[in-house]
Amino acid sequence: MGPLHLSLPILIAVIVLLRYSGLWRRPRRKRAETRPTNRHPIDELRPQTEHKPVEDPAVEPGHQDPNDELLSQAEYEPVEEPDVELAIPKTPCQATISQPYSIIAVHGLGSNADWSWTWQREGEKSVEWLKDPSMLPGKVKRARILRYNYHSRWDVNAPDTCLEECGRTLIRRIHNFRADKKDRPLIFIGHSLGGLVIEYGLLWADSEPEFRYFTHYTVGCIFLGCPFIGSKMQFLARIAAFFLSAAGSQIGLVEKISYENDDLFQKLTAFCNLTRRALLPVSCFYEKYNTDYGRKIGIPWILAGKVVNKFSASVQTGKILPLDTDHLNLNKFCGSNDRSFVDVAAEIVEMYKNIGTLLKDRRTYWHEQHLMVPFGRNEAFVGRKHFVQQLLDRIPPDAISDTCQRTALQGLGGVGKTQVAIEAIYQFHHQDPNCSIFWVPAITSEAFEDAYRDIGRKLKIPGIDKDNADVKSLVKEALEKQDVGRWLLVVDNADDTKLLFQGVSLANYLPFNRNGSILFTTRNRHAVSDLQATRIQVEPMDKSEASKLLGSGNLDLSLVDGRNADSTEKLLCLLTNLPLAIRQASDYLNKNQIPSTEYVEIYQSSEDDMIYLLSWTFETNGRYDDAENPIITTYFTSFRQIQGLDSLAVDYLRLMSFLADHEIHREILPSESGGRSMTEAIGKLAAYAFVSRREIGQFVCYDIHRLVQASARAWMRENDKKGGREWDEFSKRALKRLEDVFPFPDLTRQDAWTSYLAHAKRLKTVG
């Protein structure tokens, strides 16, 4: 490191030594008078001129504070306040009191409640805008204005703490302070780090049943330069903390606000979701001027910059407003005409005026919620974070405004669509417990109607149990009403396009409500298109996820680890990392107490043994009582659905099951019905993710999933037991097609020779 690179840390070290040696201090009150440990964590503020609380019979006795001499009354349904320009708003006597509300101010890093909110200049009277009767108390006369004190020092004799702890402590102390007044509306004001303390606190409160009422009764947040994604000047504090380590500095709070760190991004995303869900008004103020730390010791501009830039100070769901000041003065105003105070006070007054409307809207928005999911959360669920997060970004009813969005998890049978959906909706339920979740299977018309009837009973729909009730129409109409609240409807196994769009046409009974959202799980890409849903393609697991899934549950890990590790990897490859097949194999290993090596030997010994293993019946979470659990038979339903739509598609499936699973040239498939019929037939197989298309040179080829091939052969054998002759017929067809297209004696087409030879060998093995 060269001299120039060393200059900045050395300069900062000099500043630190000057600052703490007493040569440079900013004016403030003595630390001994203001340390949080010497006082109550929450201070009640009164205007500097004494006034008696207003007596009003409209105030319910149950909401009276035990210390009436310390508290002023407030309301959350005020009469119209005068315009901002008016110097004196209406007096409390002119308003009808309904219920008090509180404003709680939380200071920033290295600050305290006494001087954090106080403007002071040498030779002039100091002004505390939370307390001065011409400032905030004059704007919202019936509010209790509180200051929150907490340990935020990081430099000398600092506590070992973190943002999570500060947030939890904030909520607990307010909870204890308010005692039996939990329904008193709250407006938070946070400066700098104090805003993060509020953010972390509200998120934690929303996750805890005891404190979840904070979400309902927090009616506004004012953030003054809050570093939601960190500060670019955080490195200054880190360097200073390093040089002050002997004096008891702590890096916990400082380290958390590094610019654009992932933790802050995740918290901000969660907070944005909370503000949307809670209809929470948020106003974010950012600094327009640089903060010049160097000026204090006579070296201006050297250590200057925006502590929190506009981007970092913003919550996307709130207002974003500038203040004509630097970071240190965002929370200090010289008087009632200070332009910054006028702007901040205007936002507080607007929140104050809208409290009654907001609480009314929330009562409508947060209607009685219902969780109607037939499956519990899967304790053995592993991986799939990407797919779960994609769902969490889309399925909340308010994730996309002005519509009832439709989302579809689509993929091969057994790929884990339902498991991903279950995990996502339970995570969503914990994030948003006020949203109802309804689950409907679309396996049959009867199953769909039974689930709708259960929903109707939960919603107490009149006439739902009458013999002649049009259950599906009644539930659709109920879910389309605004007073039903917010909901997520999960339609599982929406595979059969005939069932969805012909005959009873279940799709006609899907509700539309801007407070609703619909999630489908389906194997059929055509269904996704017809349902006009946004598709999320679910793929098989990666190697790491597949290995974890195999070893989950009660399986003895010695059966798959150690000397069996290579066989385990081969087993997962044979099962193509498909979750349902992996759970099936895990159950077989566990019940028979055999290692993966022996399983692979059985699997590869013969076609019959492979079919036997893939037909193994087992219990698993997220499967219906009458559903086929074995990976082989789970595809039989899809085969029958395709057969009802396009017999040529099923013929292609049968023929391809006798060939190699890759590079099946298009010319091998018979096309007597014409090119269009062939294209549509293969399209139906591709819609179920059974086959995929790729081009090799000038040739169009198809790959077919290995387990689908095995299932198709097993299906033909089952049909032959009922009098059919599918096995003989299609094995002969496959042989005839290879004979017809084999490029003999054209030796120039070596690529075709190689490819077709693989199909011939496979046909000889299984045919």
Short mmCIF file of N, CA and C in Angstrom, two decimals, residues 6-155:
data_model
loop_
_atom_site.label_atom_id
_atom_site.label_comp_id
_atom_site.label_asym_id
_atom_site.label_seq_id
_atom_site.Cartn_x
_atom_site.Cartn_y
_atom_site.Cartn_z
N LEU A 6 -2.37 5.25 2.33
CA LEU A 6 -2.32 5.29 3.79
C LEU A 6 -2.81 6.61 4.36
N SER A 7 -2.87 7.65 3.54
CA SER A 7 -3.14 8.99 4.06
C SER A 7 -4.53 9.09 4.68
N LEU A 8 -5.53 8.50 4.06
CA LEU A 8 -6.88 8.63 4.58
C LEU A 8 -7.05 7.96 5.94
N PRO A 9 -6.63 6.69 6.10
CA PRO A 9 -6.74 6.10 7.44
C PRO A 9 -5.96 6.88 8.50
N ILE A 10 -4.77 7.39 8.14
CA ILE A 10 -3.98 8.16 9.11
C ILE A 10 -4.72 9.43 9.48
N LEU A 11 -5.31 10.10 8.49
CA LEU A 11 -6.06 11.32 8.75
C LEU A 11 -7.23 11.04 9.67
N ILE A 12 -7.92 9.95 9.41
CA ILE A 12 -9.06 9.60 10.26
C ILE A 12 -8.58 9.29 11.67
N ALA A 13 -7.45 8.60 11.78
CA ALA A 13 -6.92 8.30 13.10
C ALA A 13 -6.61 9.57 13.87
N VAL A 14 -6.04 10.57 13.19
CA VAL A 14 -5.74 11.85 13.83
C VAL A 14 -7.02 12.51 14.32
N ILE A 15 -8.06 12.47 13.47
CA ILE A 15 -9.34 13.07 13.85
C ILE A 15 -9.91 12.39 15.08
N VAL A 16 -9.82 11.05 15.08
CA VAL A 16 -10.33 10.30 16.22
C VAL A 16 -9.61 10.70 17.50
N LEU A 17 -8.27 10.80 17.43
CA LEU A 17 -7.50 11.16 18.61
C LEU A 17 -7.82 12.57 19.07
N LEU A 18 -7.95 13.50 18.11
CA LEU A 18 -8.32 14.87 18.46
C LEU A 18 -9.69 14.91 19.12
N ARG A 19 -10.60 14.15 18.52
CA ARG A 19 -11.98 14.16 19.01
C ARG A 19 -12.07 13.66 20.44
N TYR A 20 -11.36 12.60 20.73
CA TYR A 20 -11.50 12.00 22.04
C TYR A 20 -10.42 12.45 23.03
N SER A 21 -9.52 13.30 22.60
CA SER A 21 -8.57 13.88 23.55
C SER A 21 -9.10 15.17 24.13
N GLY A 22 -10.25 15.63 23.66
CA GLY A 22 -10.85 16.85 24.18
C GLY A 22 -10.52 18.07 23.37
N LEU A 23 -9.66 18.00 22.34
CA LEU A 23 -9.30 19.16 21.52
C LEU A 23 -10.44 19.54 20.58
N TRP A 24 -11.30 18.57 20.27
CA TRP A 24 -12.42 18.89 19.37
C TRP A 24 -13.68 18.23 19.91
N ARG A 25 -14.60 19.02 20.31
CA ARG A 25 -15.88 18.50 20.77
C ARG A 25 -16.98 19.40 20.25
N ARG A 26 -18.06 18.79 19.85
CA ARG A 26 -19.19 19.62 19.50
C ARG A 26 -19.96 19.91 20.78
N PRO A 27 -20.62 21.06 20.89
CA PRO A 27 -21.35 21.40 22.11
C PRO A 27 -22.51 20.44 22.33
N ARG A 28 -22.62 19.98 23.51
CA ARG A 28 -23.74 19.11 23.87
C ARG A 28 -23.86 19.09 25.39
N ARG A 29 -24.95 18.52 25.85
CA ARG A 29 -25.09 18.39 27.29
C ARG A 29 -24.17 17.31 27.81
N LYS A 30 -23.94 17.34 29.06
CA LYS A 30 -23.02 16.37 29.64
C LYS A 30 -23.58 14.96 29.51
N ARG A 31 -22.67 14.04 29.20
CA ARG A 31 -23.08 12.65 29.02
C ARG A 31 -23.74 12.10 30.28
N ALA A 32 -23.22 12.47 31.44
CA ALA A 32 -23.72 11.92 32.69
C ALA A 32 -25.19 12.23 32.90
N GLU A 33 -25.64 13.36 32.30
CA GLU A 33 -27.03 13.74 32.49
C GLU A 33 -27.97 13.02 31.53
N THR A 34 -27.43 12.43 30.49
CA THR A 34 -28.31 11.95 29.43
C THR A 34 -28.12 10.48 29.09
N ARG A 35 -27.29 9.77 29.78
CA ARG A 35 -27.10 8.36 29.44
C ARG A 35 -28.41 7.59 29.62
N PRO A 36 -28.77 6.72 28.67
CA PRO A 36 -30.03 6.01 28.75
C PRO A 36 -30.22 5.22 30.03
N THR A 37 -29.13 4.75 30.61
CA THR A 37 -29.26 3.94 31.82
C THR A 37 -29.70 4.78 33.01
N ASN A 38 -29.59 6.10 32.91
CA ASN A 38 -29.96 6.95 34.03
C ASN A 38 -31.40 7.41 33.97
N ARG A 39 -32.17 6.88 33.03
CA ARG A 39 -33.51 7.41 32.85
C ARG A 39 -34.44 6.30 32.36
N HIS A 40 -35.74 6.60 32.33
CA HIS A 40 -36.71 5.67 31.76
C HIS A 40 -36.48 5.58 30.26
N PRO A 41 -36.63 4.40 29.68
CA PRO A 41 -36.35 4.27 28.25
C PRO A 41 -37.27 5.10 27.37
N ILE A 42 -38.47 5.43 27.84
CA ILE A 42 -39.39 6.23 27.04
C ILE A 42 -39.79 7.46 27.84
N ASP A 43 -39.46 8.62 27.31
CA ASP A 43 -39.79 9.88 27.97
C ASP A 43 -41.07 10.45 27.41
N GLU A 44 -41.98 10.88 28.31
CA GLU A 44 -43.15 11.63 27.89
C GLU A 44 -42.75 13.08 27.74
N LEU A 45 -43.06 13.67 26.61
CA LEU A 45 -42.72 15.06 26.37
C LEU A 45 -43.95 15.93 26.56
N ARG A 46 -43.76 17.07 27.20
CA ARG A 46 -44.81 18.06 27.30
C ARG A 46 -44.30 19.37 26.73
N PRO A 47 -45.18 20.22 26.20
CA PRO A 47 -44.73 21.53 25.76
C PRO A 47 -44.04 22.26 26.90
N GLN A 48 -43.17 23.18 26.55
CA GLN A 48 -42.40 23.88 27.56
C GLN A 48 -43.27 24.79 28.41
N THR A 49 -44.43 25.21 27.90
CA THR A 49 -45.37 25.96 28.72
C THR A 49 -46.40 24.98 29.24
N GLU A 50 -46.71 25.07 30.52
CA GLU A 50 -47.60 24.11 31.14
C GLU A 50 -49.03 24.29 30.63
N HIS A 51 -49.73 23.18 30.43
CA HIS A 51 -51.16 23.25 30.15
C HIS A 51 -51.80 22.02 30.77
N LYS A 52 -53.04 22.17 31.20
CA LYS A 52 -53.73 21.06 31.85
C LYS A 52 -54.38 20.19 30.79
N PRO A 53 -54.35 18.88 30.98
CA PRO A 53 -55.04 18.01 30.04
C PRO A 53 -56.52 18.35 29.97
N VAL A 54 -57.08 18.21 28.79
CA VAL A 54 -58.48 18.55 28.60
C VAL A 54 -59.35 17.43 29.14
N GLU A 55 -60.32 17.80 29.94
CA GLU A 55 -61.28 16.81 30.44
C GLU A 55 -62.35 16.61 29.37
N ASP A 56 -62.63 15.39 29.01
CA ASP A 56 -63.64 15.14 27.99
C ASP A 56 -64.33 13.83 28.28
N PRO A 57 -65.63 13.86 28.42
CA PRO A 57 -66.36 12.63 28.77
C PRO A 57 -66.33 11.58 27.67
N ALA A 58 -65.93 11.98 26.46
CA ALA A 58 -65.91 11.01 25.36
C ALA A 58 -64.76 10.03 25.47
N VAL A 59 -63.77 10.36 26.30
CA VAL A 59 -62.63 9.46 26.47
C VAL A 59 -63.05 8.28 27.33
N GLU A 60 -62.87 7.08 26.80
CA GLU A 60 -63.27 5.90 27.55
C GLU A 60 -62.39 5.73 28.78
N PRO A 61 -62.98 5.43 29.94
CA PRO A 61 -62.18 5.26 31.16
C PRO A 61 -61.09 4.22 31.00
N GLY A 62 -61.36 3.20 30.24
CA GLY A 62 -60.36 2.14 30.08
C GLY A 62 -59.10 2.60 29.41
N HIS A 63 -59.12 3.76 28.77
CA HIS A 63 -57.95 4.27 28.07
C HIS A 63 -57.26 5.38 28.83
N GLN A 64 -57.72 5.68 30.04
CA GLN A 64 -57.06 6.72 30.83
C GLN A 64 -55.70 6.22 31.29
N ASP A 65 -54.72 7.08 31.22
CA ASP A 65 -53.38 6.72 31.67
C ASP A 65 -53.31 6.85 33.18
N PRO A 66 -52.64 5.94 33.85
CA PRO A 66 -52.53 6.03 35.31
C PRO A 66 -51.78 7.28 35.76
N ASN A 67 -50.98 7.85 34.91
CA ASN A 67 -50.25 9.07 35.27
C ASN A 67 -50.81 10.25 34.49
N ASP A 68 -52.07 10.61 34.77
CA ASP A 68 -52.74 11.64 33.98
C ASP A 68 -52.03 12.97 34.04
N GLU A 69 -51.36 13.25 35.15
CA GLU A 69 -50.70 14.55 35.25
C GLU A 69 -49.51 14.65 34.31
N LEU A 70 -49.05 13.52 33.76
CA LEU A 70 -47.90 13.55 32.86
C LEU A 70 -48.30 13.45 31.40
N LEU A 71 -49.56 13.10 31.13
CA LEU A 71 -49.95 12.81 29.76
C LEU A 71 -50.98 13.80 29.25
N SER A 72 -50.83 14.19 28.01
CA SER A 72 -51.85 14.99 27.35
C SER A 72 -52.72 14.07 26.52
N GLN A 73 -53.99 14.43 26.33
CA GLN A 73 -54.90 13.58 25.58
C GLN A 73 -54.69 13.78 24.08
N ALA A 74 -55.18 12.81 23.31
CA ALA A 74 -55.05 12.91 21.86
C ALA A 74 -56.23 12.23 21.20
N GLU A 75 -56.29 12.30 19.89
CA GLU A 75 -57.38 11.68 19.15
C GLU A 75 -56.86 11.12 17.85
N TYR A 76 -57.60 10.18 17.26
CA TYR A 76 -57.18 9.69 15.97
C TYR A 76 -58.25 9.94 14.91
N GLU A 77 -59.36 10.60 15.26
CA GLU A 77 -60.33 11.04 14.27
C GLU A 77 -60.55 12.54 14.47
N PRO A 78 -59.57 13.37 14.15
CA PRO A 78 -59.65 14.79 14.45
C PRO A 78 -60.56 15.52 13.47
N VAL A 79 -60.97 16.73 13.89
CA VAL A 79 -61.67 17.61 12.96
C VAL A 79 -60.65 18.16 11.98
N GLU A 80 -61.11 18.84 10.97
CA GLU A 80 -60.21 19.38 9.97
C GLU A 80 -59.20 20.33 10.59
N GLU A 81 -57.94 20.09 10.34
CA GLU A 81 -56.89 20.99 10.78
C GLU A 81 -56.80 22.16 9.81
N PRO A 82 -56.38 23.32 10.25
CA PRO A 82 -56.22 24.45 9.34
C PRO A 82 -55.08 24.20 8.38
N ASP A 83 -54.97 25.06 7.36
CA ASP A 83 -53.88 24.94 6.40
C ASP A 83 -52.55 25.13 7.10
N VAL A 84 -51.49 24.70 6.42
CA VAL A 84 -50.17 24.77 7.01
C VAL A 84 -49.79 26.20 7.36
N GLU A 85 -50.26 27.13 6.57
CA GLU A 85 -49.86 28.51 6.80
C GLU A 85 -50.42 29.10 8.09
N LEU A 86 -51.55 28.55 8.58
CA LEU A 86 -52.13 29.08 9.80
C LEU A 86 -51.21 28.81 10.98
N ALA A 87 -51.00 29.82 11.78
CA ALA A 87 -50.05 29.69 12.88
C ALA A 87 -50.62 28.86 14.02
N ILE A 88 -51.92 28.99 14.29
CA ILE A 88 -52.51 28.32 15.45
C ILE A 88 -53.63 27.40 14.99
N PRO A 89 -53.48 26.09 15.13
CA PRO A 89 -54.58 25.18 14.78
C PRO A 89 -55.70 25.27 15.80
N LYS A 90 -56.78 24.57 15.52
CA LYS A 90 -57.90 24.59 16.46
C LYS A 90 -57.48 24.02 17.81
N THR A 91 -58.11 24.50 18.83
CA THR A 91 -57.77 24.05 20.18
C THR A 91 -58.42 22.70 20.45
N PRO A 92 -57.91 21.97 21.43
CA PRO A 92 -58.50 20.68 21.77
C PRO A 92 -59.97 20.77 22.14
N CYS A 93 -60.38 21.89 22.70
CA CYS A 93 -61.77 22.02 23.12
C CYS A 93 -62.73 22.02 21.92
N GLN A 94 -62.21 22.30 20.75
CA GLN A 94 -63.05 22.37 19.56
C GLN A 94 -63.16 21.02 18.86
N ALA A 95 -62.47 20.03 19.37
CA ALA A 95 -62.46 18.72 18.72
C ALA A 95 -63.19 17.70 19.57
N THR A 96 -63.74 16.71 18.91
CA THR A 96 -64.38 15.60 19.62
C THR A 96 -63.36 14.51 19.84
N ILE A 97 -63.12 14.16 21.09
CA ILE A 97 -62.08 13.18 21.41
C ILE A 97 -62.63 11.77 21.26
N SER A 98 -61.91 10.92 20.54
CA SER A 98 -62.30 9.52 20.41
C SER A 98 -61.33 8.63 21.17
N GLN A 99 -60.04 8.83 20.91
CA GLN A 99 -59.03 7.98 21.55
C GLN A 99 -57.67 8.63 21.35
N PRO A 100 -56.80 8.56 22.35
CA PRO A 100 -55.47 9.15 22.20
C PRO A 100 -54.64 8.40 21.16
N TYR A 101 -53.63 9.04 20.66
CA TYR A 101 -52.64 8.36 19.86
C TYR A 101 -51.28 8.91 20.23
N SER A 102 -50.23 8.22 19.83
CA SER A 102 -48.88 8.56 20.27
C SER A 102 -47.94 8.75 19.10
N ILE A 103 -46.98 9.65 19.30
CA ILE A 103 -45.85 9.81 18.38
C ILE A 103 -44.60 9.42 19.15
N ILE A 104 -43.82 8.51 18.60
CA ILE A 104 -42.61 8.03 19.27
C ILE A 104 -41.41 8.32 18.39
N ALA A 105 -40.45 9.08 18.92
CA ALA A 105 -39.26 9.47 18.17
C ALA A 105 -38.07 8.62 18.62
N VAL A 106 -37.34 8.06 17.65
CA VAL A 106 -36.21 7.17 17.93
C VAL A 106 -34.95 7.80 17.33
N HIS A 107 -33.96 8.08 18.17
CA HIS A 107 -32.75 8.77 17.71
C HIS A 107 -31.82 7.81 16.97
N GLY A 108 -30.74 8.38 16.43
CA GLY A 108 -29.83 7.61 15.59
C GLY A 108 -28.58 7.13 16.30
N LEU A 109 -27.57 6.77 15.51
CA LEU A 109 -26.33 6.18 16.00
C LEU A 109 -25.51 7.18 16.80
N GLY A 110 -25.04 6.74 17.97
CA GLY A 110 -24.17 7.57 18.79
C GLY A 110 -24.84 8.80 19.36
N SER A 111 -26.15 8.82 19.40
CA SER A 111 -26.89 10.00 19.85
C SER A 111 -27.64 9.67 21.13
N ASN A 112 -28.43 10.63 21.59
CA ASN A 112 -29.32 10.36 22.71
C ASN A 112 -30.56 11.24 22.59
N ALA A 113 -31.55 10.97 23.43
CA ALA A 113 -32.85 11.59 23.26
C ALA A 113 -32.85 13.08 23.57
N ASP A 114 -31.90 13.58 24.37
CA ASP A 114 -31.93 14.98 24.76
C ASP A 114 -31.51 15.92 23.64
N TRP A 115 -30.32 15.72 23.07
CA TRP A 115 -29.84 16.67 22.07
C TRP A 115 -30.07 16.22 20.64
N SER A 116 -30.57 14.98 20.45
CA SER A 116 -30.79 14.49 19.09
C SER A 116 -31.82 15.32 18.34
N TRP A 117 -32.83 15.81 19.03
CA TRP A 117 -33.93 16.53 18.39
C TRP A 117 -33.86 18.04 18.63
N THR A 118 -32.69 18.50 19.11
CA THR A 118 -32.55 19.90 19.53
C THR A 118 -31.64 20.68 18.59
N TRP A 119 -32.15 21.79 18.07
CA TRP A 119 -31.34 22.72 17.27
C TRP A 119 -30.67 23.68 18.24
N GLN A 120 -29.37 23.91 18.04
CA GLN A 120 -28.67 24.85 18.91
C GLN A 120 -27.56 25.53 18.14
N ARG A 121 -27.41 26.82 18.46
CA ARG A 121 -26.35 27.62 17.86
C ARG A 121 -25.83 28.55 18.96
N GLU A 122 -24.54 28.74 18.95
CA GLU A 122 -23.91 29.54 20.00
C GLU A 122 -24.53 30.92 20.06
N GLY A 123 -24.92 31.30 21.28
CA GLY A 123 -25.50 32.62 21.50
C GLY A 123 -27.00 32.69 21.26
N GLU A 124 -27.61 31.59 20.82
CA GLU A 124 -29.05 31.59 20.56
C GLU A 124 -29.72 30.51 21.41
N LYS A 125 -31.01 30.70 21.61
CA LYS A 125 -31.77 29.76 22.42
C LYS A 125 -31.95 28.45 21.66
N SER A 126 -31.71 27.35 22.34
CA SER A 126 -31.89 26.04 21.70
C SER A 126 -33.38 25.75 21.52
N VAL A 127 -33.68 24.96 20.51
CA VAL A 127 -35.07 24.65 20.17
C VAL A 127 -35.22 23.13 20.02
N GLU A 128 -36.10 22.54 20.79
CA GLU A 128 -36.42 21.12 20.65
C GLU A 128 -37.81 21.00 20.03
N TRP A 129 -37.85 20.59 18.78
CA TRP A 129 -39.10 20.67 18.02
C TRP A 129 -40.16 19.67 18.47
N LEU A 130 -39.75 18.63 19.19
CA LEU A 130 -40.73 17.70 19.74
C LEU A 130 -41.44 18.29 20.95
N LYS A 131 -40.88 19.37 21.50
CA LYS A 131 -41.32 19.89 22.79
C LYS A 131 -41.83 21.33 22.71
N ASP A 132 -41.29 22.11 21.79
CA ASP A 132 -41.64 23.52 21.68
C ASP A 132 -43.13 23.66 21.32
N PRO A 133 -43.91 24.44 22.09
CA PRO A 133 -45.35 24.53 21.86
C PRO A 133 -45.73 25.11 20.51
N SER A 134 -44.81 25.83 19.87
CA SER A 134 -45.12 26.39 18.55
C SER A 134 -44.76 25.44 17.42
N MET A 135 -44.21 24.31 17.77
CA MET A 135 -43.78 23.37 16.72
C MET A 135 -44.66 22.11 16.74
N LEU A 136 -44.12 20.92 16.91
CA LEU A 136 -44.95 19.73 16.76
C LEU A 136 -46.12 19.68 17.73
N PRO A 137 -45.95 20.01 19.02
CA PRO A 137 -47.11 19.99 19.92
C PRO A 137 -48.22 20.93 19.46
N GLY A 138 -47.85 22.00 18.77
CA GLY A 138 -48.87 22.91 18.26
C GLY A 138 -49.57 22.39 17.02
N LYS A 139 -48.93 21.49 16.30
CA LYS A 139 -49.53 20.94 15.10
C LYS A 139 -50.48 19.78 15.41
N VAL A 140 -50.13 18.99 16.41
CA VAL A 140 -50.95 17.83 16.77
C VAL A 140 -51.18 17.89 18.27
N LYS A 141 -52.08 18.78 18.67
CA LYS A 141 -52.20 19.13 20.09
C LYS A 141 -52.69 17.98 20.95
N ARG A 142 -53.36 17.03 20.38
CA ARG A 142 -53.95 15.99 21.21
C ARG A 142 -53.14 14.69 21.17
N ALA A 143 -51.90 14.79 20.78
CA ALA A 143 -51.04 13.60 20.71
C ALA A 143 -50.11 13.53 21.92
N ARG A 144 -49.80 12.33 22.30
CA ARG A 144 -48.72 12.11 23.25
C ARG A 144 -47.44 11.99 22.44
N ILE A 145 -46.46 12.83 22.75
CA ILE A 145 -45.19 12.80 22.02
C ILE A 145 -44.15 12.18 22.94
N LEU A 146 -43.56 11.10 22.47
CA LEU A 146 -42.64 10.32 23.29
C LEU A 146 -41.27 10.26 22.63
N ARG A 147 -40.25 10.21 23.47
CA ARG A 147 -38.89 9.98 22.97
C ARG A 147 -38.42 8.63 23.47
N TYR A 148 -37.77 7.90 22.60
CA TYR A 148 -37.27 6.58 22.97
C TYR A 148 -35.76 6.65 23.16
N ASN A 149 -35.30 6.17 24.30
CA ASN A 149 -33.87 6.15 24.61
C ASN A 149 -33.32 4.73 24.51
N TYR A 150 -32.21 4.57 23.85
CA TYR A 150 -31.57 3.26 23.79
C TYR A 150 -30.07 3.45 23.63
N HIS A 151 -29.32 2.41 23.91
CA HIS A 151 -27.86 2.46 23.80
C HIS A 151 -27.46 2.41 22.33
N SER A 152 -26.96 3.51 21.81
CA SER A 152 -26.54 3.53 20.41
C SER A 152 -25.07 3.93 20.25
N ARG A 153 -24.36 4.03 21.38
CA ARG A 153 -22.94 4.38 21.28
C ARG A 153 -22.15 3.22 20.69
N TRP A 154 -21.12 3.56 19.93
CA TRP A 154 -20.28 2.55 19.32
C TRP A 154 -18.80 2.86 19.52
N ASP A 155 -18.50 4.09 20.03
CA ASP A 155 -17.12 4.57 20.03
C ASP A 155 -16.36 4.23 21.31
#
